[in-house]
C-alpha atoms as one frame of an Amber mdcrd trajectory, in Angstrom:
protein
   0.000   0.000   0.000   1.222   3.457  -0.915   1.929   5.687   2.076  -0.002
   8.943   2.275  -2.214   7.723  -0.579  -4.964  10.086   0.577  -2.731  13.135
   0.165  -1.427  11.950  -3.202  -4.960  11.285  -4.442  -6.269  14.655  -3.245
  -3.438  16.446  -5.032  -4.037  14.494  -8.235  -7.788  15.124  -8.147  -7.133
  18.844  -7.650  -4.695  18.882 -10.570  -1.848  19.898  -8.281   1.642  18.439
  -8.679   3.630  17.302  -5.641   6.434  19.720  -6.509   3.942  22.599  -6.232
   2.935  21.460  -2.758   6.605  21.065  -1.817   7.368  24.607  -2.956   4.525
  26.039  -0.865   5.498  23.801   2.077   9.059  25.146   1.986  10.857  21.981
   0.824  12.435  20.991  -2.440  10.487  18.322  -4.306  12.993  15.559  -3.528
  12.788  16.131   0.208   9.005  16.347   0.067   8.803  13.053  -1.836  11.022
  11.423   0.786   8.785  12.862   3.511   5.799  11.130   1.898   7.502   7.726
   2.135   6.402   7.460   5.761   2.835   8.017   6.886   2.467  11.596   8.100
   0.842  12.603  11.385  -2.649  14.133  11.107  -1.471  17.688  11.820   0.966
  17.608   8.883  -1.710  16.163   6.612  -3.994  19.018   7.633  -1.288  21.543
   6.696  -0.751  19.854   3.323  -4.507  19.707   2.640  -4.674  23.452   3.289
  -1.855  24.010   0.791  -3.668  21.854  -1.795  -6.831  23.880  -1.256  -4.969
  27.190  -1.627  -3.196  26.038  -4.794  -6.464  24.805  -6.253  -8.076  28.209
  -5.592  -5.110  29.994  -7.220  -5.318  27.661 -10.196  -9.010  28.426 -10.563
  -8.346  32.178 -10.539  -5.933  31.918 -13.473  -8.457  30.129 -15.676 -10.668
  32.489 -17.660
């Protein structure tokens, strides 16, 4: 089973790439990918979900 599958799926469904989340989170994409190898605690998942939501809103604003 893929670790943090819920986060990965939410990002994919929102059309957000993991590197975009990493950038907003303050990590490079390699470090963020390594972070996802182990199941994250709920508070970190909440932070990442907020980032996904913010990126999705920004993405929606750029579409005319």
